[in-house]
Amino acid sequence: MPQEIPKTTKQWKVVGRNGFDSLQFDEKAPVPEYGDRDVVVRIHAVSLNYRDLVIPKNMYPFPTIDEVIPGSDGAGEVLAVGKHVTRFKPGDKVVTLFHQGYIAGPVHTSYMKASLGGAAHGTLRNIAAFDQDGLVHMPTSLSYREASTLPCAGVTAWNALFGVSDNKLTAGQWVVTQGTGGVSIFAVQFAKAVGARVIATTSSAEKAKLLEKLGADHILNYSEDKEWGVTAKKLTGGEGVHHVIEVAGPTSMKQSLAAIRPDGIISIIGFRGGQSKEQPSFLDCLGNVCTARGIFVGHRLHMEEMCDAIEANPDKLRPIVDPKTFKLEQLKEAFDYMWNSKHQAKVVIDLD
């Protein structure tokens, strides 16, 4: 039976682009009417991504709407459904899809116009309505906090490793991951689950402990080894790695190219490291006979495949959540915590 839908909700908006001071909190925002294809969700947990932090800082390279409700990643319970909804019923536990209209197949520019927390209102609110195609069933083995980490970081890592049909990661192959952010941690877990070998980079001995716990075969400190790409290639016997999860951007691309093998794939996911005047060019990809592939998360089929894998391997593929907790009202503190790299893996906001 449908539950009573509250008339108001607590929510955040990004008003302006002047840093985290642009975040504005409303304790009694009206809950909009929902349509025939909509699913009304009480959101219990939201995980943060680097993207959420750079939108109010005016550093995000993709379109956003004015006064957007931030957050792409949410997990919650269905309160009610429109009369034409067939995929969900009240009481179901669900997770949001980053690109609301992207079901499967090649990416299209129209999908970017429906990305939660940027081009469409997002998840940092108690109550929200989503088109039924913009949700998936939550893995039963996960908590709301754990499941909230999946829509962006989880799907991005899955797409990077398994999204190219004729070059999916398989047992025995080599992967390079960078750091201990959400995408990189998921990539380590997915790679080890299929029997691949992981070379993980990090900047500190403390963060290396987590990578070691997750089963990384080799851990390189990129602060100490500036030529970590060369080192990584040596670890493979000189052949190079099959996949690189490139989250830092142009400043680390030189080392990613040094690590890759012929016909390998460098999945370019982030830009945290900024740019450099000496960054590699397209000719460097030609010289290394590799593919550099830009990834903007993935589609619903990727999400469903990943959730099925988590259901089948709940111990190996349980998402890693930073132990520090934040309530919805503490969003600015959470943004500062993540911006200053105090976290490991995913930072989660509790909305209960």
mmCIF file of C-alpha atoms in Angstrom:
data_model
loop_
_atom_site.group_PDB
_atom_site.id
_atom_site.type_symbol
_atom_site.label_atom_id
_atom_site.label_comp_id
_atom_site.label_asym_id
_atom_site.label_seq_id
_atom_site.Cartn_x
_atom_site.Cartn_y
_atom_site.Cartn_z
ATOM 1 C CA MET A 1 0.000 0.000 0.000
ATOM 2 C CA PRO A 2 1.246 3.525 -0.750
ATOM 3 C CA GLN A 3 2.458 5.408 2.294
ATOM 4 C CA GLU A 4 1.466 8.958 3.086
ATOM 5 C CA ILE A 5 3.798 11.349 1.295
ATOM 6 C CA PRO A 6 5.013 14.289 3.388
ATOM 7 C CA LYS A 7 4.112 17.749 2.121
ATOM 8 C CA THR A 8 7.613 19.133 2.723
ATOM 9 C CA THR A 9 11.181 17.869 2.608
ATOM 10 C CA LYS A 10 14.576 18.976 3.849
ATOM 11 C CA GLN A 11 16.924 19.662 0.960
ATOM 12 C CA TRP A 12 20.050 21.479 -0.227
ATOM 13 C CA LYS A 13 20.403 23.691 -3.301
ATOM 14 C CA VAL A 14 23.428 25.175 -5.063
ATOM 15 C CA VAL A 15 22.686 28.897 -5.304
ATOM 16 C CA GLY A 16 25.511 30.574 -7.202
ATOM 17 C CA ARG A 17 29.035 29.285 -7.806
ATOM 18 C CA ASN A 18 31.004 30.812 -4.936
ATOM 19 C CA GLY A 19 32.297 27.657 -3.297
ATOM 20 C CA PHE A 20 30.638 25.768 -0.481
ATOM 21 C CA ASP A 21 28.988 28.977 0.745
ATOM 22 C CA SER A 22 26.754 28.574 -2.308
ATOM 23 C CA LEU A 23 25.094 25.585 -0.624
ATOM 24 C CA GLN A 24 21.752 26.610 0.869
ATOM 25 C CA PHE A 25 19.649 24.446 3.197
ATOM 26 C CA ASP A 26 15.849 24.486 3.246
ATOM 27 C CA GLU A 27 14.073 22.630 6.059
ATOM 28 C CA LYS A 28 10.594 22.921 4.549
ATOM 29 C CA ALA A 29 10.855 22.744 0.788
ATOM 30 C CA PRO A 30 7.603 21.663 -0.917
ATOM 31 C CA VAL A 31 7.430 18.130 -2.296
ATOM 32 C CA PRO A 32 6.413 18.343 -5.985
ATOM 33 C CA GLU A 33 3.487 16.369 -7.399
ATOM 34 C CA TYR A 34 4.473 13.066 -9.000
ATOM 35 C CA GLY A 35 3.435 11.809 -12.419
ATOM 36 C CA ASP A 36 2.054 8.570 -13.820
ATOM 37 C CA ARG A 37 5.545 7.121 -14.476
ATOM 38 C CA ASP A 38 7.145 8.459 -11.303
ATOM 39 C CA VAL A 39 8.347 6.624 -8.221
ATOM 40 C CA VAL A 40 8.340 8.556 -4.932
ATOM 41 C CA VAL A 41 11.321 7.613 -2.778
ATOM 42 C CA ARG A 42 12.229 8.339 0.817
ATOM 43 C CA ILE A 43 15.998 8.676 0.550
ATOM 44 C CA HIS A 44 17.902 7.140 3.464
ATOM 45 C CA ALA A 45 21.527 7.646 2.383
ATOM 46 C CA VAL A 46 23.478 9.681 -0.175
ATOM 47 C CA SER A 47 27.128 9.187 -1.084
ATOM 48 C CA LEU A 48 29.266 12.068 -2.297
ATOM 49 C CA ASN A 49 31.428 12.333 -5.390
ATOM 50 C CA TYR A 50 34.154 14.782 -6.409
ATOM 51 C CA ARG A 51 31.684 16.135 -8.959
ATOM 52 C CA ASP A 52 29.363 17.287 -6.153
ATOM 53 C CA LEU A 53 32.185 19.356 -4.674
ATOM 54 C CA VAL A 54 33.281 21.109 -7.861
ATOM 55 C CA ILE A 55 29.812 22.188 -9.050
ATOM 56 C CA PRO A 56 29.477 24.927 -6.389
ATOM 57 C CA LYS A 57 33.100 25.902 -7.088
ATOM 58 C CA ASN A 58 32.273 26.480 -10.782
ATOM 59 C CA MET A 59 34.844 23.867 -11.826
ATOM 60 C CA TYR A 60 32.486 21.321 -13.412
ATOM 61 C CA PRO A 61 32.860 21.005 -17.229
ATOM 62 C CA PHE A 62 29.342 19.705 -17.951
ATOM 63 C CA PRO A 63 25.949 21.487 -17.980
ATOM 64 C CA THR A 64 24.096 22.175 -14.727
ATOM 65 C CA ILE A 65 20.740 23.792 -14.035
ATOM 66 C CA ASP A 66 20.321 26.846 -11.842
ATOM 67 C CA GLU A 67 19.781 26.232 -8.122
ATOM 68 C CA VAL A 68 20.231 22.505 -8.626
ATOM 69 C CA ILE A 69 19.586 20.086 -5.782
ATOM 70 C CA PRO A 70 22.996 18.350 -5.616
ATOM 71 C CA GLY A 71 23.822 14.667 -5.298
ATOM 72 C CA SER A 72 23.589 11.854 -7.854
ATOM 73 C CA ASP A 73 23.831 8.852 -5.549
ATOM 74 C CA GLY A 74 20.981 7.809 -3.287
ATOM 75 C CA ALA A 75 19.416 4.707 -1.762
ATOM 76 C CA GLY A 76 15.983 4.561 -0.218
ATOM 77 C CA GLU A 77 12.505 3.075 0.033
ATOM 78 C CA VAL A 78 9.607 3.465 -2.391
ATOM 79 C CA LEU A 79 6.685 5.336 -0.807
ATOM 80 C CA ALA A 80 4.312 5.465 -3.771
ATOM 81 C CA VAL A 81 4.201 4.910 -7.534
ATOM 82 C CA GLY A 82 2.345 6.487 -10.454
ATOM 83 C CA LYS A 83 -0.427 4.521 -12.165
ATOM 84 C CA HIS A 84 1.760 3.524 -15.131
ATOM 85 C CA VAL A 85 4.714 2.288 -13.069
ATOM 86 C CA THR A 86 5.445 -1.418 -13.572
ATOM 87 C CA ARG A 87 9.014 -1.853 -12.317
ATOM 88 C CA PHE A 88 8.513 -0.982 -8.624
ATOM 89 C CA LYS A 89 5.968 -1.077 -5.822
ATOM 90 C CA PRO A 90 5.713 0.629 -2.419
ATOM 91 C CA GLY A 91 8.188 -0.865 0.055
ATOM 92 C CA ASP A 92 10.835 -1.737 -2.547
ATOM 93 C CA LYS A 93 14.394 -0.704 -1.767
ATOM 94 C CA VAL A 94 15.946 1.193 -4.659
ATOM 95 C CA VAL A 95 19.088 2.956 -5.819
ATOM 96 C CA THR A 96 19.213 5.918 -8.186
ATOM 97 C CA LEU A 97 20.674 5.847 -11.677
ATOM 98 C CA PHE A 98 23.164 8.620 -12.458
ATOM 99 C CA HIS A 99 21.892 9.210 -16.027
ATOM 100 C CA GLN A 100 18.148 8.942 -15.655
ATOM 101 C CA GLY A 101 17.337 8.067 -19.271
ATOM 102 C CA TYR A 102 20.386 5.974 -20.180
ATOM 103 C CA ILE A 103 19.203 2.356 -20.308
ATOM 104 C CA ALA A 104 21.840 0.685 -22.539
ATOM 105 C CA GLY A 105 23.887 1.058 -25.701
ATOM 106 C CA PRO A 106 26.094 3.923 -26.935
ATOM 107 C CA VAL A 107 26.149 7.154 -24.968
ATOM 108 C CA HIS A 108 24.223 10.107 -26.391
ATOM 109 C CA THR A 109 24.411 13.784 -25.505
ATOM 110 C CA SER A 110 20.760 13.712 -24.409
ATOM 111 C CA TYR A 111 21.666 11.401 -21.504
ATOM 112 C CA MET A 112 23.956 14.061 -20.068
ATOM 113 C CA LYS A 113 20.935 16.367 -19.836
ATOM 114 C CA ALA A 114 19.351 14.027 -17.306
ATOM 115 C CA SER A 115 22.249 13.476 -14.898
ATOM 116 C CA LEU A 116 21.150 13.799 -11.282
ATOM 117 C CA GLY A 117 22.658 16.595 -9.233
ATOM 118 C CA GLY A 118 23.833 18.493 -12.307
ATOM 119 C CA ALA A 119 21.506 18.717 -15.292
ATOM 120 C CA ALA A 120 18.582 17.492 -13.146
ATOM 121 C CA HIS A 121 17.701 17.844 -9.476
ATOM 122 C CA GLY A 122 19.489 15.278 -7.324
ATOM 123 C CA THR A 123 19.348 13.264 -4.149
ATOM 124 C CA LEU A 124 20.313 15.526 -1.242
ATOM 125 C CA ARG A 125 16.743 15.703 0.060
ATOM 126 C CA ASN A 126 14.521 13.415 2.114
ATOM 127 C CA ILE A 127 11.782 12.880 -0.472
ATOM 128 C CA ALA A 128 12.169 12.792 -4.255
ATOM 129 C CA ALA A 129 10.344 11.472 -7.313
ATOM 130 C CA PHE A 130 12.145 9.735 -10.180
ATOM 131 C CA ASP A 131 10.969 8.239 -13.449
ATOM 132 C CA GLN A 132 10.769 4.475 -13.041
ATOM 133 C CA ASP A 133 13.535 4.049 -15.639
ATOM 134 C CA GLY A 134 15.884 6.049 -13.390
ATOM 135 C CA LEU A 135 16.012 3.516 -10.552
ATOM 136 C CA VAL A 136 17.255 -0.029 -9.962
ATOM 137 C CA HIS A 137 16.489 -2.520 -7.221
ATOM 138 C CA MET A 138 18.964 -2.319 -4.356
ATOM 139 C CA PRO A 139 21.145 -5.412 -3.721
ATOM 140 C CA THR A 140 19.582 -7.239 -0.782
ATOM 141 C CA SER A 141 22.959 -7.887 0.837
ATOM 142 C CA LEU A 142 23.723 -4.168 1.279
ATOM 143 C CA SER A 143 22.665 -1.495 3.751
ATOM 144 C CA TYR A 144 21.303 1.830 2.516
ATOM 145 C CA ARG A 145 24.687 3.416 3.278
ATOM 146 C CA GLU A 146 26.562 0.815 1.250
ATOM 147 C CA ALA A 147 24.100 0.834 -1.650
ATOM 148 C CA SER A 148 24.230 4.617 -1.933
ATOM 149 C CA THR A 149 27.838 4.360 -3.133
ATOM 150 C CA LEU A 150 26.946 2.468 -6.317
ATOM 151 C CA PRO A 151 25.395 4.896 -8.865
ATOM 152 C CA CYS A 152 28.480 6.915 -9.799
ATOM 153 C CA ALA A 153 31.714 5.382 -8.484
ATOM 154 C CA GLY A 154 30.584 1.763 -8.696
ATOM 155 C CA VAL A 155 29.104 1.961 -12.195
ATOM 156 C CA THR A 156 32.062 4.008 -13.465
ATOM 157 C CA ALA A 157 34.546 1.383 -12.288
ATOM 158 C CA TRP A 158 32.390 -1.410 -13.730
ATOM 159 C CA ASN A 159 32.158 0.366 -17.098
ATOM 160 C CA ALA A 160 35.917 0.989 -17.135
ATOM 161 C CA LEU A 161 36.780 -2.670 -16.628
ATOM 162 C CA PHE A 162 33.917 -4.444 -18.406
ATOM 163 C CA GLY A 163 32.247 -1.846 -20.631
ATOM 164 C CA VAL A 164 34.157 -2.606 -23.853
ATOM 165 C CA SER A 165 32.698 -5.865 -25.128
ATOM 166 C CA ASP A 166 35.811 -7.135 -26.916
ATOM 167 C CA ASN A 167 38.256 -5.981 -24.245
ATOM 168 C CA LYS A 168 36.686 -6.855 -20.900
ATOM 169 C CA LEU A 169 38.970 -7.515 -17.965
ATOM 170 C CA THR A 170 39.594 -11.233 -17.388
ATOM 171 C CA ALA A 171 41.487 -13.418 -14.923
ATOM 172 C CA GLY A 172 45.255 -13.024 -14.988
ATOM 173 C CA GLN A 173 45.262 -9.600 -16.631
ATOM 174 C CA TRP A 174 46.862 -6.529 -15.040
ATOM 175 C CA VAL A 175 45.139 -3.365 -13.798
ATOM 176 C CA VAL A 176 46.561 -0.097 -12.465
ATOM 177 C CA THR A 177 44.371 1.877 -10.052
ATOM 178 C CA GLN A 178 45.107 5.327 -8.633
ATOM 179 C CA GLY A 179 44.523 6.298 -5.028
ATOM 180 C CA THR A 180 41.809 5.305 -2.570
ATOM 181 C CA GLY A 181 38.830 7.245 -3.884
ATOM 182 C CA GLY A 182 35.520 5.582 -4.621
ATOM 183 C CA VAL A 183 36.113 4.589 -8.262
ATOM 184 C CA SER A 184 39.602 3.242 -7.563
ATOM 185 C CA ILE A 185 38.478 1.168 -4.573
ATOM 186 C CA PHE A 186 35.619 -0.367 -6.570
ATOM 187 C CA ALA A 187 38.049 -1.106 -9.405
ATOM 188 C CA VAL A 188 40.362 -2.985 -7.031
ATOM 189 C CA GLN A 189 37.435 -5.039 -5.716
ATOM 190 C CA PHE A 190 36.013 -5.845 -9.161
ATOM 191 C CA ALA A 191 39.434 -6.725 -10.569
ATOM 192 C CA LYS A 192 40.309 -9.079 -7.719
ATOM 193 C CA ALA A 193 36.862 -10.694 -7.904
ATOM 194 C CA VAL A 194 37.547 -11.860 -11.490
ATOM 195 C CA GLY A 195 41.104 -12.979 -10.709
ATOM 196 C CA ALA A 196 43.012 -10.051 -12.203
ATOM 197 C CA ARG A 197 46.250 -8.643 -10.777
ATOM 198 C CA VAL A 198 46.206 -5.125 -9.366
ATOM 199 C CA ILE A 199 48.951 -2.518 -9.107
ATOM 200 C CA ALA A 200 47.565 0.233 -6.896
ATOM 201 C CA THR A 201 49.114 3.644 -6.382
ATOM 202 C CA THR A 202 48.717 5.821 -3.294
ATOM 203 C CA SER A 203 50.443 8.674 -1.532
ATOM 204 C CA SER A 204 50.641 7.389 2.038
ATOM 205 C CA ALA A 205 51.479 4.303 4.072
ATOM 206 C CA GLU A 206 48.182 4.677 5.948
ATOM 207 C CA LYS A 207 46.080 4.507 2.786
ATOM 208 C CA ALA A 208 48.218 1.622 1.542
ATOM 209 C CA LYS A 209 46.849 -0.475 4.406
ATOM 210 C CA LEU A 210 43.360 -0.375 2.893
ATOM 211 C CA LEU A 211 44.681 -1.347 -0.537
ATOM 212 C CA GLU A 212 46.595 -4.221 0.997
ATOM 213 C CA LYS A 213 43.468 -5.370 2.838
ATOM 214 C CA LEU A 214 41.539 -5.378 -0.439
ATOM 215 C CA GLY A 215 44.121 -7.656 -2.041
ATOM 216 C CA ALA A 216 46.165 -5.328 -4.252
ATOM 217 C CA ASP A 217 49.135 -7.343 -5.548
ATOM 218 C CA HIS A 218 51.543 -4.388 -5.625
ATOM 219 C CA ILE A 219 51.290 -0.941 -4.023
ATOM 220 C CA LEU A 220 53.321 1.992 -5.326
ATOM 221 C CA ASN A 221 53.731 5.319 -3.523
ATOM 222 C CA TYR A 222 53.495 7.917 -6.274
ATOM 223 C CA SER A 223 54.897 10.614 -3.986
ATOM 224 C CA GLU A 224 58.132 8.657 -3.648
ATOM 225 C CA ASP A 225 58.220 7.020 -7.103
ATOM 226 C CA LYS A 226 57.630 9.739 -9.691
ATOM 227 C CA GLU A 227 58.089 7.178 -12.479
ATOM 228 C CA TRP A 228 55.503 4.782 -11.085
ATOM 229 C CA GLY A 229 54.245 3.975 -14.588
ATOM 230 C CA VAL A 230 57.656 2.649 -15.560
ATOM 231 C CA THR A 231 57.766 0.640 -12.329
ATOM 232 C CA ALA A 232 54.307 -0.777 -12.988
ATOM 233 C CA LYS A 233 55.333 -1.982 -16.437
ATOM 234 C CA LYS A 234 58.409 -3.691 -14.983
ATOM 235 C CA LEU A 235 56.166 -5.545 -12.509
ATOM 236 C CA THR A 236 54.325 -7.096 -15.471
ATOM 237 C CA GLY A 237 57.574 -8.452 -16.889
ATOM 238 C CA GLY A 238 57.851 -5.553 -19.294
ATOM 239 C CA GLU A 239 54.602 -6.293 -21.143
ATOM 240 C CA GLY A 240 52.513 -3.534 -19.558
ATOM 241 C CA VAL A 241 49.070 -3.503 -17.966
ATOM 242 C CA HIS A 242 45.775 -4.190 -19.710
ATOM 243 C CA HIS A 243 43.721 -1.483 -17.965
ATOM 244 C CA VAL A 244 44.535 1.801 -16.231
ATOM 245 C CA ILE A 245 41.909 3.545 -14.108
ATOM 246 C CA GLU A 246 42.969 7.150 -14.687
ATOM 247 C CA VAL A 247 41.314 9.363 -12.076
ATOM 248 C CA ALA A 248 43.883 12.144 -11.671
ATOM 249 C CA GLY A 249 43.764 13.444 -15.236
ATOM 250 C CA PRO A 250 46.416 15.045 -17.466
ATOM 251 C CA THR A 251 49.059 15.383 -14.755
ATOM 252 C CA SER A 252 49.322 11.604 -14.324
ATOM 253 C CA MET A 253 48.591 10.566 -17.906
ATOM 254 C CA LYS A 254 52.294 10.353 -18.762
ATOM 255 C CA GLN A 255 52.756 7.577 -16.224
ATOM 256 C CA SER A 256 49.561 5.816 -17.314
ATOM 257 C CA LEU A 257 50.950 5.722 -20.837
ATOM 258 C CA ALA A 258 54.241 4.384 -19.493
ATOM 259 C CA ALA A 259 52.379 1.550 -17.775
ATOM 260 C CA ILE A 260 49.996 0.490 -20.567
ATOM 261 C CA ARG A 261 50.582 -2.406 -22.940
ATOM 262 C CA PRO A 262 49.815 -2.392 -26.690
ATOM 263 C CA ASP A 263 46.041 -2.565 -27.218
ATOM 264 C CA GLY A 264 45.493 -1.694 -23.556
ATOM 265 C CA ILE A 265 42.795 0.710 -22.353
ATOM 266 C CA ILE A 266 43.278 3.838 -20.258
ATOM 267 C CA SER A 267 39.895 4.800 -18.848
ATOM 268 C CA ILE A 268 39.934 8.547 -18.179
ATOM 269 C CA ILE A 269 37.519 9.195 -15.354
ATOM 270 C CA GLY A 270 38.554 12.238 -13.381
ATOM 271 C CA PHE A 271 40.573 15.421 -13.377
ATOM 272 C CA ARG A 272 41.528 15.872 -9.739
ATOM 273 C CA GLY A 273 45.183 16.353 -10.553
ATOM 274 C CA GLY A 274 44.525 19.346 -12.779
ATOM 275 C CA GLN A 275 46.416 20.099 -15.991
ATOM 276 C CA SER A 276 50.021 20.586 -16.987
ATOM 277 C CA LYS A 277 51.749 22.341 -19.884
ATOM 278 C CA GLU A 278 53.657 19.121 -20.482
ATOM 279 C CA GLN A 279 50.647 16.828 -20.568
ATOM 280 C CA PRO A 280 50.678 14.043 -23.202
ATOM 281 C CA SER A 281 49.077 14.476 -26.623
ATOM 282 C CA PHE A 282 47.012 12.211 -28.853
ATOM 283 C CA LEU A 283 50.239 11.139 -30.548
ATOM 284 C CA ASP A 284 51.328 9.544 -27.286
ATOM 285 C CA CYS A 285 48.317 7.225 -27.533
ATOM 286 C CA LEU A 286 49.358 6.380 -31.085
ATOM 287 C CA GLY A 287 52.943 5.774 -29.999
ATOM 288 C CA ASN A 288 51.776 3.361 -27.307
ATOM 289 C CA VAL A 289 49.159 1.740 -29.591
ATOM 290 C CA CYS A 290 46.545 2.064 -26.857
ATOM 291 C CA THR A 291 43.035 3.362 -26.366
ATOM 292 C CA ALA A 292 42.329 6.361 -24.126
ATOM 293 C CA ARG A 293 38.631 6.213 -23.328
ATOM 294 C CA GLY A 294 36.706 8.962 -21.594
ATOM 295 C CA ILE A 295 33.998 7.628 -19.272
ATOM 296 C CA PHE A 296 30.994 9.503 -17.917
ATOM 297 C CA VAL A 297 29.643 6.838 -15.523
ATOM 298 C CA GLY A 298 27.555 4.263 -17.469
ATOM 299 C CA HIS A 299 24.052 2.990 -18.222
ATOM 300 C CA ARG A 300 21.383 1.034 -16.366
ATOM 301 C CA LEU A 301 22.454 -2.305 -17.805
ATOM 302 C CA HIS A 302 25.956 -1.724 -16.351
ATOM 303 C CA MET A 303 24.311 -0.930 -13.013
ATOM 304 C CA GLU A 304 22.171 -4.067 -13.085
ATOM 305 C CA GLU A 305 25.125 -6.263 -14.077
ATOM 306 C CA MET A 306 27.150 -4.806 -11.210
ATOM 307 C CA CYS A 307 24.321 -5.294 -8.699
ATOM 308 C CA ASP A 308 23.958 -8.938 -9.810
ATOM 309 C CA ALA A 309 27.692 -9.443 -9.261
ATOM 310 C CA ILE A 310 27.431 -7.916 -5.779
ATOM 311 C CA GLU A 311 24.508 -10.209 -4.940
ATOM 312 C CA ALA A 312 26.578 -13.212 -6.025
ATOM 313 C CA ASN A 313 29.719 -12.084 -4.153
ATOM 314 C CA PRO A 314 28.534 -10.079 -1.114
ATOM 315 C CA ASP A 315 31.724 -10.594 0.877
ATOM 316 C CA LYS A 316 34.223 -9.734 -1.867
ATOM 317 C CA LEU A 317 32.225 -6.846 -3.329
ATOM 318 C CA ARG A 318 30.880 -5.069 -0.263
ATOM 319 C CA PRO A 319 31.340 -1.306 -0.804
ATOM 320 C CA ILE A 320 33.874 0.433 1.423
ATOM 321 C CA VAL A 321 32.373 3.394 3.301
ATOM 322 C CA ASP A 322 34.411 5.981 5.189
ATOM 323 C CA PRO A 323 33.784 5.486 8.941
ATOM 324 C CA LYS A 324 33.019 9.152 9.609
ATOM 325 C CA THR A 325 29.285 9.863 9.492
ATOM 326 C CA PHE A 326 27.443 13.051 8.552
ATOM 327 C CA LYS A 327 23.788 14.052 8.814
ATOM 328 C CA LEU A 328 21.998 15.956 6.057
ATOM 329 C CA GLU A 329 22.366 19.215 7.972
ATOM 330 C CA GLN A 330 26.160 18.692 8.053
ATOM 331 C CA LEU A 331 26.648 18.694 4.280
ATOM 332 C CA LYS A 332 29.126 21.582 4.259
ATOM 333 C CA GLU A 333 31.279 19.789 6.858
ATOM 334 C CA ALA A 334 31.165 16.653 4.727
ATOM 335 C CA PHE A 335 32.206 18.616 1.619
ATOM 336 C CA ASP A 336 35.163 20.125 3.516
ATOM 337 C CA TYR A 337 36.165 16.707 4.848
ATOM 338 C CA MET A 338 36.210 15.225 1.364
ATOM 339 C CA TRP A 339 37.774 18.278 -0.326
ATOM 340 C CA ASN A 340 40.717 18.089 2.070
ATOM 341 C CA SER A 341 41.232 14.381 1.271
ATOM 342 C CA LYS A 342 40.604 13.207 4.819
ATOM 343 C CA HIS A 343 38.464 10.318 3.571
ATOM 344 C CA GLN A 344 39.137 6.815 2.297
ATOM 345 C CA ALA A 345 36.601 5.362 -0.148
ATOM 346 C CA LYS A 346 33.078 6.799 -0.049
ATOM 347 C CA VAL A 347 31.742 9.581 2.180
ATOM 348 C CA VAL A 348 28.060 9.003 2.999
ATOM 349 C CA ILE A 349 25.350 11.357 4.255
ATOM 350 C CA ASP A 350 22.721 9.767 6.525
ATOM 351 C CA LEU A 351 19.240 11.181 5.955
ATOM 352 C CA ASP A 352 17.339 9.169 8.580
#
